[in-house]
Coordinates of C-alpha atoms in Angstrom, one line a residue:
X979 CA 164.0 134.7 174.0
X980 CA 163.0 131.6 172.6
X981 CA 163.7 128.6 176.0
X982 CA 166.2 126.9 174.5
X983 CA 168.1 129.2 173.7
X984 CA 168.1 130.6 177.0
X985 CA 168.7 127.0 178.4
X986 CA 171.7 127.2 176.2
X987 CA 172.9 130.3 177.6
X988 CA 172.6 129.2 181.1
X989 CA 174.8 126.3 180.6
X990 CA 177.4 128.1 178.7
X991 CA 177.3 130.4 181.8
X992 CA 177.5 127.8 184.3
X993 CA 180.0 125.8 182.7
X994 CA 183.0 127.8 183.4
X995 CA 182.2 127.8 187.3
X996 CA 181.6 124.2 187.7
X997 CA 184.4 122.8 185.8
X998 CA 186.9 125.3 188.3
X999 CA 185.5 122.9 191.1
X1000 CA 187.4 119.8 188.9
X1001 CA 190.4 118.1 191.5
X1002 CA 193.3 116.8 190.8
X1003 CA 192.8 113.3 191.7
X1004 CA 192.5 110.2 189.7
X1005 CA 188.9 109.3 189.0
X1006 CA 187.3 106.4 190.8
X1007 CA 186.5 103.8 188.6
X1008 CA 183.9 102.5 191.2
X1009 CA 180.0 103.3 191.7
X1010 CA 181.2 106.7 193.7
X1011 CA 183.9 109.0 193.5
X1012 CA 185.7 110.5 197.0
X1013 CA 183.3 113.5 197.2
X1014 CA 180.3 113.0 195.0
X1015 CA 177.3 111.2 194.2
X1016 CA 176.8 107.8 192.6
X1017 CA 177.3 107.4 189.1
X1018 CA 174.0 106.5 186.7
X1019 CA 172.5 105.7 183.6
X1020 CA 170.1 107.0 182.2
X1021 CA 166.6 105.9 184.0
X1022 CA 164.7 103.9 180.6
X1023 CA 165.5 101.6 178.3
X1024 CA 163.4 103.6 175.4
X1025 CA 162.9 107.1 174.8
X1026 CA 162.7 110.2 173.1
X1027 CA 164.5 113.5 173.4
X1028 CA 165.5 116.7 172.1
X1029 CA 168.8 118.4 171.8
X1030 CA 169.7 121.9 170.9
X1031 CA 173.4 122.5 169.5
X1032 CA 175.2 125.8 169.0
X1033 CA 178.8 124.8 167.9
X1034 CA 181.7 127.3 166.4
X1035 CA 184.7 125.2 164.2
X1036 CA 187.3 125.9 162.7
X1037 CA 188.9 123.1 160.3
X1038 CA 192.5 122.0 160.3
X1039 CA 192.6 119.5 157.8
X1040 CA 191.6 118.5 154.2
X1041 CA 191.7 120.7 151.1
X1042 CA 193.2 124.7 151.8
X1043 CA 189.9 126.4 150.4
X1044 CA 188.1 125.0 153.9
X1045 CA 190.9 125.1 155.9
X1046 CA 191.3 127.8 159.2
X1047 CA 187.5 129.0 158.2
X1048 CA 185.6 129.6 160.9
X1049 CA 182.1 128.1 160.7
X1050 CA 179.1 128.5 163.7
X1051 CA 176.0 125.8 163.0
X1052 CA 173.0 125.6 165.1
X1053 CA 171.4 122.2 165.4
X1054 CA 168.1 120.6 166.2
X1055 CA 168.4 117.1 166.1
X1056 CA 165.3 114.5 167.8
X1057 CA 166.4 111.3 169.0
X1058 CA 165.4 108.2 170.3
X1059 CA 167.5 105.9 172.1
X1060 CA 166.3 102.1 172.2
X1061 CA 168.6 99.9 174.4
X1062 CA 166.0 97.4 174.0
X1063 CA 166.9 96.7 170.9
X1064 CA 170.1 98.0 170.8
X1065 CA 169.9 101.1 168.6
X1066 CA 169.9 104.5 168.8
X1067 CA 168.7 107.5 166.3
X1068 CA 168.3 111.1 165.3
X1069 CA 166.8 113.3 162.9
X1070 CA 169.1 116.4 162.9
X1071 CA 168.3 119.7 161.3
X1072 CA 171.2 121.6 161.0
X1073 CA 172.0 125.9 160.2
X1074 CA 174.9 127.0 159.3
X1075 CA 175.8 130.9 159.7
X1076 CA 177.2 132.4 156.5
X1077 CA 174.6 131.9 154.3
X1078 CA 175.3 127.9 153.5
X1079 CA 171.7 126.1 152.7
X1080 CA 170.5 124.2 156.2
X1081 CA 170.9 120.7 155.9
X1082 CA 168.4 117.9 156.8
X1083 CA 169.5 114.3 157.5
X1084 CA 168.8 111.3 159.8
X1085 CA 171.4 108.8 161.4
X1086 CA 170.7 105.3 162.8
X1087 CA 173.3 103.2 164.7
X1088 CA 173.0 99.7 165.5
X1089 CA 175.0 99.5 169.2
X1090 CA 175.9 95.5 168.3
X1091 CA 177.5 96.2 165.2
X1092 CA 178.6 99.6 166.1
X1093 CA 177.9 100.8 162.6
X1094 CA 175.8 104.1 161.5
X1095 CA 173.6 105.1 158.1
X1096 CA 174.0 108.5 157.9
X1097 CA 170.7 109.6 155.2
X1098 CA 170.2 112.4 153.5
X1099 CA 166.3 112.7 152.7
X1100 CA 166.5 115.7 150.4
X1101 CA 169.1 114.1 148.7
X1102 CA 167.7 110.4 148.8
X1103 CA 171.2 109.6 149.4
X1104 CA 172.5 106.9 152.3
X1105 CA 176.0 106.3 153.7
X1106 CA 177.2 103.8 155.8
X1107 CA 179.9 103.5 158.4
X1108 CA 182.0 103.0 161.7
X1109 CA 179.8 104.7 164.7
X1110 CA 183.1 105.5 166.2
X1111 CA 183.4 108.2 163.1
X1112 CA 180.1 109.5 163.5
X1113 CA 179.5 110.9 167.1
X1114 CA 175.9 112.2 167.9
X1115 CA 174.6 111.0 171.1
X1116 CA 175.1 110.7 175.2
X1117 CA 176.5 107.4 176.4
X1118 CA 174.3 105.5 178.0
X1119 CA 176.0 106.0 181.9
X1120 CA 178.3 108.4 183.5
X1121 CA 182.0 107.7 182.2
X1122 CA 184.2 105.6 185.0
X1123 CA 187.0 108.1 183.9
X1124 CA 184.9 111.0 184.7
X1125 CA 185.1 113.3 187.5
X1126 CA 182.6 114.5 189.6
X1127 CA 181.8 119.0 189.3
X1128 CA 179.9 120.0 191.1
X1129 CA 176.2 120.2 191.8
X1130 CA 173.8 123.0 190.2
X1131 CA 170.3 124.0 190.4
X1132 CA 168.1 125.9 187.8
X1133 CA 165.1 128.4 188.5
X1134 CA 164.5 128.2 192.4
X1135 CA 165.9 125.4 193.3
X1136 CA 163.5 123.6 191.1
X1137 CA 165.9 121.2 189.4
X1138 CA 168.8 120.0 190.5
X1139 CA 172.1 118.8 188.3
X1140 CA 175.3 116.5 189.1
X1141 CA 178.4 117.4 186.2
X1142 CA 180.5 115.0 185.6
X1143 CA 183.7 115.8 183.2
X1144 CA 187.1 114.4 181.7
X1145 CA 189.8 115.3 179.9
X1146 CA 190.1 113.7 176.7
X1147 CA 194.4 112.8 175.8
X1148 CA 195.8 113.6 172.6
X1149 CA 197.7 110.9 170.7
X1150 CA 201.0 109.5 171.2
X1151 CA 202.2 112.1 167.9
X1152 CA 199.7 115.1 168.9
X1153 CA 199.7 114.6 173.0
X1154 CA 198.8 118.4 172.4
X1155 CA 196.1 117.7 170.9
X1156 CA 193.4 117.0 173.9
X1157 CA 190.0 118.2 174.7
X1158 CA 187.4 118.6 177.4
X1159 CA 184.2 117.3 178.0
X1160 CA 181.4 117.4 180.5
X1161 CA 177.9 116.1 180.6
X1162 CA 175.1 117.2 183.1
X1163 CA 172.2 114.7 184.5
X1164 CA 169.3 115.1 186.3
X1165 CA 170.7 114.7 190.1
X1166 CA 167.5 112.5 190.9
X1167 CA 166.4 111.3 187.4
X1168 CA 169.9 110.9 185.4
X1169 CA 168.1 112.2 182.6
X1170 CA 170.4 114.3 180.4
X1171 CA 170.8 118.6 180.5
X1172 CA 173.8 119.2 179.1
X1173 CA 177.4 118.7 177.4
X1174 CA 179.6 120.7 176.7
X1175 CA 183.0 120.2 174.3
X1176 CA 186.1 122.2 173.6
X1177 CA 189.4 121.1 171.9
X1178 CA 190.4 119.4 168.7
X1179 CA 187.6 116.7 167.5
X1180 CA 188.2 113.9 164.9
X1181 CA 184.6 112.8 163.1
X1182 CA 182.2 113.5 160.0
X1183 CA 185.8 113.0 158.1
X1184 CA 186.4 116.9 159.4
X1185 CA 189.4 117.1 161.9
X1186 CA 188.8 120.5 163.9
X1187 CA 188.7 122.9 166.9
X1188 CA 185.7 122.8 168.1
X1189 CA 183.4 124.7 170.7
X1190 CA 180.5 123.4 171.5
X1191 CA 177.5 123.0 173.9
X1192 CA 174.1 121.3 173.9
X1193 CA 170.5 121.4 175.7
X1194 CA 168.5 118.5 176.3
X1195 CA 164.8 119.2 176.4
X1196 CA 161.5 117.3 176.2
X1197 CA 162.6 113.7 177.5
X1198 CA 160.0 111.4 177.7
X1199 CA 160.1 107.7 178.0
X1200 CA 159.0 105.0 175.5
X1201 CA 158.9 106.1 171.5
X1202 CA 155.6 106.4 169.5
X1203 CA 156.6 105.6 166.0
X1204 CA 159.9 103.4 165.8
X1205 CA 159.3 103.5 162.2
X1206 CA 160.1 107.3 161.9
X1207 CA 163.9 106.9 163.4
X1208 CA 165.1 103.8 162.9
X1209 CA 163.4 102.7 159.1
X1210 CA 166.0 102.9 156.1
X1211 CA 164.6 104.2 153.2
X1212 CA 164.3 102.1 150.1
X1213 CA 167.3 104.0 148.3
X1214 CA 169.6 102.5 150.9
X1215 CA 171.2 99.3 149.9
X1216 CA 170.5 97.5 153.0
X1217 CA 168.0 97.2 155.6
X1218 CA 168.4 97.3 159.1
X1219 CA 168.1 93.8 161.6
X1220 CA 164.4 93.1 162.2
X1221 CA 165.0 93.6 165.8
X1222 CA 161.6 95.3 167.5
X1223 CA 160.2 97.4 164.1
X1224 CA 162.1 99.9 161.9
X1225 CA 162.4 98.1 158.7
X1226 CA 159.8 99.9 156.6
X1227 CA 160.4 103.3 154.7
X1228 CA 158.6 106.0 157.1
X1229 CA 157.1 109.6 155.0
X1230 CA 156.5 110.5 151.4
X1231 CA 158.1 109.9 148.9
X1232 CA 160.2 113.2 148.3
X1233 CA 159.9 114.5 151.8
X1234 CA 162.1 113.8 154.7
X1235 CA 161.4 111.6 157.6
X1236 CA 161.1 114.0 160.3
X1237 CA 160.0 111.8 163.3
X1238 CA 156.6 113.3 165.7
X1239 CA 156.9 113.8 169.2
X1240 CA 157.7 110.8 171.2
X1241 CA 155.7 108.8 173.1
X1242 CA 154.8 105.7 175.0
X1243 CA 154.9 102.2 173.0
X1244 CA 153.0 99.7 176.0

């Protein structure tokens, strides 16, 4: 069984006994809660990481054809998150069960002006829009609405995790309309494991229930080749702030920018 897979097992496992160790009691909104650990951020200002996805949806909205038909995708995406500059990216490679074609495309947000391009190499086509409409990354710190879970450890007590989780309310119309969602760090490092979501989601202009769980792997701080995740290609109509690198058009022509392993920039 390929490792992230079974990483991805192992937290689907382990989610259902952590989050039964959730109290009732409001959530600090200090550095500690009652009975757990500080909370953190994550430990560099510029790095590279992997994430492995496996999500099952079913939409609720939009035109009756797609409607109440149950999709499961399985995602790679490689990201780089540079606080430095205030930025954040990922090149996501996404398969969808049921036969639809994979999909390639990279997404670049700018944390100042809280926007996103969402590009699709293949297509040599760019969009641009709200980041709060295109989620696809860990926050930065551990949530002060979130409650502490309970602490886990993988292999032999090699590694251990903090879980921190929250409920998410449903509006004011819907207030049925809620979801969960828990993220695991590194108990020592605050580097990410893990997240897991279930409930009804609003992004990617799709309203749906939605299961799903992801596996960090391969942190590693500092990143190699800016250029890779945060450059816009020329068919975009603008380019990003010169802000630390990224403005030139990484790849070939034709191909898509799939960024290399991450690595130290000093």
């Amino acid at each position: 069984m390929d490792h992230r897979v079974a990483m991805l097992a192992c937290l689907v496992a382990l989610q259902p006994a952590i989050i039964a160790q959730t109290t009732t009691e409001t959530p600090y909104a200090g550095n500690t809660t009652a009975a757990g650990p500080e909370r953190c951020c994550f430990p560099a200002n510029q790095f590279t990481i992997s994430k492995s996805t496996s999500s099952g949806t079913v939409r609720i909205d939009g035109p009756l054809l797609y409607r109440h038909q149950p999709l499961a995708i399985l995602e790679e995406a490689y990201e780089a998150y540079d606080y430095d500059n205030g930025r954040i990216a990922s090149y996501m490679i996404r398969r969808f069960l049921g036969g639809i074609p994979e999909q390639h495309l990279r997404i670049v947000e700018d944390l100042e002006e809280e926007t996103v391009w969402i590009i699709y190499p293949y297509e040599e086509k760019c969009v641009k829009g709200k980041a709060a409409n295109y989620p696809f990354h860990a926050d930065r710190c551990v949530s002060e609405y979130a409650e502490y879970l309970g602490t886990s450890y993988i292999d032999d007590k090699a590694v251990y995790t903090d879980t921190w989780g929250f409920l998410i309310p449903g509006s004011e119309e819907y207030p049925s309309e809620n979801a969960y969602y828990s993220i695991t760090y590194g108990k020592d490092s605050c580097v990410p494991h893990g997240t897991l979501f279930a409930g009804i989601a609003e992004g990617w202009d799709v309203k749906q229930h939605l299961v799903s769980t992801s596996g960090y792997y391969n942190y590693e701080e500092g990143i190699d080749d800016p250029d890779a995740y945060f450059g816009l290609p020329d068919y975009c109509e603008e380019k990003p702030r010169k802000n630390g690198g990224g403005s030139g058009r990484p790849g070939r022509p034709g191909r898509p920018d799939r960024p290399s392993k991450g690595r130290r920039t000093d």
